[in-house]
Amino acid sequence: KQEVTQIPAALSVPEGENLVLNCSFTDSAIYNLQWFRQDPGKGLTSLLLIQSSQREQTSGRLNASLDKSSGRSTLYIAASQPGDSATYLCAVVGEASGTYKYIFGTGTRLKVLA
Amino acid sequence: NAGVTQTPKFRVLKTGQSMTLLCAQDMNHEYMYWYRQDPGMGLRLIHYSVGEGTTAKGEVPDGYNVSRLKKQNFLLGLESAAPSQTSVYFCASSNRPDYTFGSGTRLTVV
């Protein structure tokens, strides 16, 4: 059974710092990995999607990498801003999953201090 | 383009009452999902559908039923609400590869 873990559970950094959020998964046979952002009381917003054949994806100040063999993904946020404060979730879907079901981690709650 | 719309946004139920949550998507997506989100538990899949007229159980299906009579709608029903079903419910749809989520329904069962 696939399990997704995110460390740390919470993180507080001063504005301007570069930071890394970690996601690990137990079954390396994944089809996709997706990073989401969730603001308090809101839904999930897709940030980056990495397909199994890709190693990384970039969008603005965000860069996500994927190492399937080690079961890890990292989300790098450059020059953090208070507006980046949110919970960040990663989710994976298995290669054999014809039903395309995502399994989610429990998230990292990020607070960027002004 | 509305994306994924969930109704209602908030609801308070008494134990034993029933209700239906509606999820509607206008992206012609084949796959639709219902998740619940609880503190410290992350998102857990309740039921899902891979196309009109199909439904299947997810990780935590007990106490819930679903229907997908039309491709654009996915309904989640609670027949006899219990306090353990107090949660935030999210609907999502997908045509591969990525997911689009609704804004959630906050349900409290007292």
CSV table of C-alpha atoms in Angstrom, one decimal:
chain,number,residue,atom,x,y,z
A,1,LYS,CA,0.0,0.0,0.0
A,2,GLN,CA,1.4,3.4,-1.1
A,3,GLU,CA,2.1,5.8,1.8
A,4,VAL,CA,3.1,9.4,1.3
A,5,THR,CA,5.0,11.3,4.0
A,6,GLN,CA,5.8,15.0,4.2
A,7,ILE,CA,8.5,16.4,6.4
A,8,PRO,CA,8.5,18.7,8.2
A,9,ALA,CA,4.9,19.0,9.3
A,10,ALA,CA,5.3,22.7,9.9
A,11,LEU,CA,8.0,25.3,9.0
A,12,SER,CA,8.5,28.9,9.9
A,13,VAL,CA,11.0,31.0,8.0
A,14,PRO,CA,11.9,34.7,7.6
A,15,GLU,CA,11.0,36.4,4.4
A,16,GLY,CA,13.5,36.0,1.6
A,17,GLU,CA,14.8,32.6,2.6
A,18,ASN,CA,15.1,29.8,0.1
A,19,LEU,CA,13.4,26.7,1.4
A,20,VAL,CA,12.9,23.0,0.6
A,21,LEU,CA,9.8,20.9,1.4
A,22,ASN,CA,10.1,17.1,1.3
A,23,CYS,CA,7.8,14.4,0.1
A,24,SER,CA,8.6,10.7,0.2
A,25,PHE,CA,6.6,7.7,-1.0
A,26,THR,CA,6.9,4.0,-0.3
A,27,ASP,CA,6.1,2.5,-3.7
A,28,SER,CA,8.4,3.9,-6.5
A,29,ALA,CA,6.1,2.7,-9.3
A,30,ILE,CA,4.3,6.0,-9.6
A,31,TYR,CA,2.7,7.5,-12.7
A,32,ASN,CA,2.6,11.1,-11.6
A,33,LEU,CA,3.4,13.3,-8.6
A,34,GLN,CA,1.6,16.6,-8.0
A,35,TRP,CA,2.3,19.4,-5.6
A,36,PHE,CA,-0.7,21.5,-4.3
A,37,ARG,CA,-1.1,24.5,-2.2
A,38,GLN,CA,-4.0,24.9,0.3
A,39,ASP,CA,-4.8,28.2,2.0
A,40,PRO,CA,-6.7,28.1,5.3
A,41,GLY,CA,-10.4,27.2,4.7
A,42,LYS,CA,-9.9,26.9,1.0
A,43,GLY,CA,-9.6,24.2,-1.6
A,44,LEU,CA,-6.4,22.9,-3.2
A,45,THR,CA,-4.6,24.7,-6.0
A,46,SER,CA,-2.3,22.8,-8.3
A,47,LEU,CA,1.3,24.1,-8.3
A,48,LEU,CA,3.4,21.6,-10.3
A,49,LEU,CA,2.8,18.2,-11.9
A,50,ILE,CA,5.7,15.9,-12.6
A,51,GLN,CA,5.1,12.9,-14.8
A,52,SER,CA,7.0,9.8,-14.2
A,53,SER,CA,9.4,10.3,-17.2
A,54,GLN,CA,10.3,13.8,-15.9
A,55,ARG,CA,12.9,14.8,-13.3
A,56,GLU,CA,11.7,18.3,-12.5
A,57,GLN,CA,9.2,21.0,-13.2
A,58,THR,CA,9.6,24.8,-12.7
A,59,SER,CA,7.0,27.6,-12.3
A,60,GLY,CA,8.3,31.0,-11.3
A,61,ARG,CA,10.0,30.7,-7.9
A,62,LEU,CA,8.9,27.1,-7.5
A,63,ASN,CA,10.9,24.1,-8.6
A,64,ALA,CA,9.9,20.5,-8.0
A,65,SER,CA,12.1,17.5,-8.5
A,66,LEU,CA,11.4,13.8,-8.6
A,67,ASP,CA,13.6,10.9,-7.9
A,68,LYS,CA,11.4,7.8,-8.4
A,69,SER,CA,14.1,5.3,-7.5
A,70,SER,CA,14.6,6.7,-4.0
A,71,GLY,CA,10.9,7.5,-3.6
A,72,ARG,CA,11.4,11.3,-3.1
A,73,SER,CA,10.3,14.6,-4.3
A,74,THR,CA,11.3,18.1,-3.2
A,75,LEU,CA,9.6,21.4,-3.7
A,76,TYR,CA,12.0,24.3,-3.7
A,77,ILE,CA,10.7,27.8,-3.0
A,78,ALA,CA,13.1,30.6,-3.8
A,79,ALA,CA,13.1,34.0,-2.1
A,80,SER,CA,10.1,33.2,0.1
A,81,GLN,CA,7.4,35.8,0.7
A,82,PRO,CA,4.6,36.1,3.3
A,83,GLY,CA,2.1,35.3,0.5
A,84,ASP,CA,3.7,31.9,0.3
A,85,SER,CA,2.3,31.0,3.7
A,86,ALA,CA,0.0,28.0,3.2
A,87,THR,CA,-0.1,24.3,3.5
A,88,TYR,CA,1.7,22.4,0.8
A,89,LEU,CA,0.5,18.9,-0.1
A,90,CYS,CA,2.1,16.3,-2.4
A,91,ALA,CA,0.2,13.5,-4.0
A,92,VAL,CA,1.1,10.5,-6.1
A,93,VAL,CA,-0.8,8.1,-8.4
A,94,GLY,CA,0.5,4.6,-9.1
A,95,GLU,CA,1.6,3.3,-12.5
A,96,ALA,CA,-0.9,0.4,-12.3
A,97,SER,CA,-3.7,2.6,-11.2
A,98,GLY,CA,-6.2,2.5,-14.1
A,99,THR,CA,-8.5,4.4,-11.8
A,100,TYR,CA,-6.1,7.3,-11.5
A,101,LYS,CA,-6.4,7.8,-7.7
A,102,TYR,CA,-4.1,10.2,-5.9
A,103,ILE,CA,-2.7,9.3,-2.5
A,104,PHE,CA,-2.0,12.4,-0.5
A,105,GLY,CA,0.6,13.3,2.1
A,106,THR,CA,-0.5,15.1,5.3
A,107,GLY,CA,1.1,18.3,4.2
A,108,THR,CA,3.7,20.9,5.4
A,109,ARG,CA,2.3,24.0,7.0
A,110,LEU,CA,4.5,26.9,5.9
A,111,LYS,CA,4.6,30.3,7.6
A,112,VAL,CA,6.8,33.0,6.1
A,113,LEU,CA,7.4,35.9,8.5
A,114,ALA,CA,7.6,39.5,7.2
B,1,ASN,CA,-15.2,28.5,-16.9
B,2,ALA,CA,-16.4,27.5,-13.4
B,3,GLY,CA,-14.2,24.4,-13.1
B,4,VAL,CA,-15.4,22.2,-10.1
B,5,THR,CA,-18.3,23.6,-8.1
B,6,GLN,CA,-19.4,22.1,-4.8
B,7,THR,CA,-22.7,22.8,-3.0
B,8,PRO,CA,-23.4,23.6,-0.3
B,9,LYS,CA,-20.3,25.2,1.2
B,10,PHE,CA,-21.4,24.8,4.8
B,11,ARG,CA,-23.9,22.6,6.5
B,12,VAL,CA,-24.8,21.6,10.1
B,13,LEU,CA,-26.6,18.3,10.5
B,14,LYS,CA,-28.1,16.5,13.5
B,15,THR,CA,-27.1,12.9,14.1
B,16,GLY,CA,-29.2,10.6,12.0
B,17,GLN,CA,-30.2,13.2,9.4
B,18,SER,CA,-29.4,12.6,5.7
B,19,MET,CA,-28.0,14.9,3.1
B,20,THR,CA,-26.5,15.0,-0.4
B,21,LEU,CA,-23.5,17.0,-1.5
B,22,LEU,CA,-23.3,18.0,-5.1
B,23,CYS,CA,-20.2,18.2,-7.2
B,24,ALA,CA,-20.5,19.7,-10.7
B,25,GLN,CA,-17.7,20.1,-13.3
B,26,ASP,CA,-17.8,21.8,-16.7
B,27,MET,CA,-14.5,20.5,-18.1
B,28,ASN,CA,-15.9,17.2,-19.6
B,29,HIS,CA,-13.7,15.2,-17.2
B,30,GLU,CA,-14.1,11.5,-17.1
B,31,TYR,CA,-12.8,10.9,-13.5
B,32,MET,CA,-14.4,12.3,-10.4
B,33,TYR,CA,-13.5,11.8,-6.8
B,34,TRP,CA,-14.8,12.6,-3.3
B,35,TYR,CA,-12.2,13.1,-0.5
B,36,ARG,CA,-12.6,14.0,3.1
B,37,GLN,CA,-10.0,16.1,5.0
B,38,ASP,CA,-9.5,15.8,8.7
B,39,PRO,CA,-6.8,17.4,10.9
B,40,GLY,CA,-3.6,15.3,10.9
B,41,MET,CA,-5.1,12.7,8.5
B,42,GLY,CA,-4.6,14.4,5.2
B,43,LEU,CA,-7.1,13.8,2.3
B,44,ARG,CA,-8.6,10.4,2.2
B,45,LEU,CA,-10.6,9.0,-0.8
B,46,ILE,CA,-14.2,8.1,0.0
B,47,HIS,CA,-15.5,7.1,-3.5
B,48,TYR,CA,-14.6,7.8,-7.0
B,49,SER,CA,-15.9,7.4,-10.6
B,50,VAL,CA,-14.1,6.6,-13.8
B,51,GLY,CA,-17.0,7.6,-16.0
B,52,GLU,CA,-20.7,8.3,-16.3
B,53,GLY,CA,-22.7,5.5,-14.6
B,54,THR,CA,-19.7,4.1,-12.7
B,55,THR,CA,-18.8,4.4,-9.1
B,56,ALA,CA,-16.2,2.6,-6.8
B,57,LYS,CA,-15.2,2.6,-3.2
B,58,GLY,CA,-12.1,4.4,-2.0
B,59,GLU,CA,-10.2,4.2,1.3
B,60,VAL,CA,-13.0,5.2,3.7
B,61,PRO,CA,-16.4,4.5,2.0
B,62,ASP,CA,-18.5,3.4,5.0
B,63,GLY,CA,-21.5,5.6,5.7
B,64,TYR,CA,-21.4,7.2,2.3
B,65,ASN,CA,-23.1,6.5,-1.1
B,66,VAL,CA,-22.5,8.1,-4.4
B,67,SER,CA,-24.0,8.4,-7.8
B,68,ARG,CA,-22.8,9.6,-11.2
B,69,LEU,CA,-25.9,9.6,-13.4
B,70,LYS,CA,-24.6,12.5,-15.6
B,71,LYS,CA,-21.0,12.9,-16.6
B,72,GLN,CA,-20.7,16.4,-15.1
B,73,ASN,CA,-22.2,15.6,-11.7
B,74,PHE,CA,-21.0,13.4,-8.8
B,75,LEU,CA,-23.2,13.2,-5.8
B,76,LEU,CA,-22.1,12.2,-2.3
B,77,GLY,CA,-24.9,11.0,0.1
B,78,LEU,CA,-24.9,10.5,3.8
B,79,GLU,CA,-27.9,8.4,4.7
B,80,SER,CA,-27.7,8.7,8.5
B,81,ALA,CA,-25.1,11.3,9.6
B,82,ALA,CA,-22.8,10.5,12.5
B,83,PRO,CA,-20.5,12.9,14.4
B,84,SER,CA,-17.5,11.0,13.0
B,85,GLN,CA,-18.5,12.4,9.6
B,86,THR,CA,-17.8,15.9,10.7
B,87,SER,CA,-15.1,16.9,8.2
B,88,VAL,CA,-14.3,19.0,5.1
B,89,TYR,CA,-15.3,17.3,1.9
B,90,PHE,CA,-13.6,18.0,-1.3
B,91,CYS,CA,-14.6,16.9,-4.8
B,92,ALA,CA,-12.1,16.7,-7.6
B,93,SER,CA,-12.2,15.8,-11.3
B,94,SER,CA,-9.5,14.8,-13.8
B,95,ASN,CA,-9.0,13.9,-17.4
B,96,ARG,CA,-5.4,13.0,-16.7
B,97,PRO,CA,-2.8,14.0,-15.8
B,98,ASP,CA,-3.7,16.5,-13.2
B,99,TYR,CA,-6.5,17.1,-10.8
B,100,THR,CA,-8.8,20.1,-10.3
B,101,PHE,CA,-10.4,20.5,-6.9
B,102,GLY,CA,-13.6,22.2,-5.7
B,103,SER,CA,-13.5,24.7,-2.8
B,104,GLY,CA,-14.9,22.2,-0.3
B,105,THR,CA,-17.9,21.6,1.9
B,106,ARG,CA,-17.5,22.0,5.6
B,107,LEU,CA,-19.9,19.6,7.3
B,108,THR,CA,-20.6,19.5,11.0
B,109,VAL,CA,-22.7,16.7,12.6
B,110,VAL,CA,-24.0,17.4,16.1
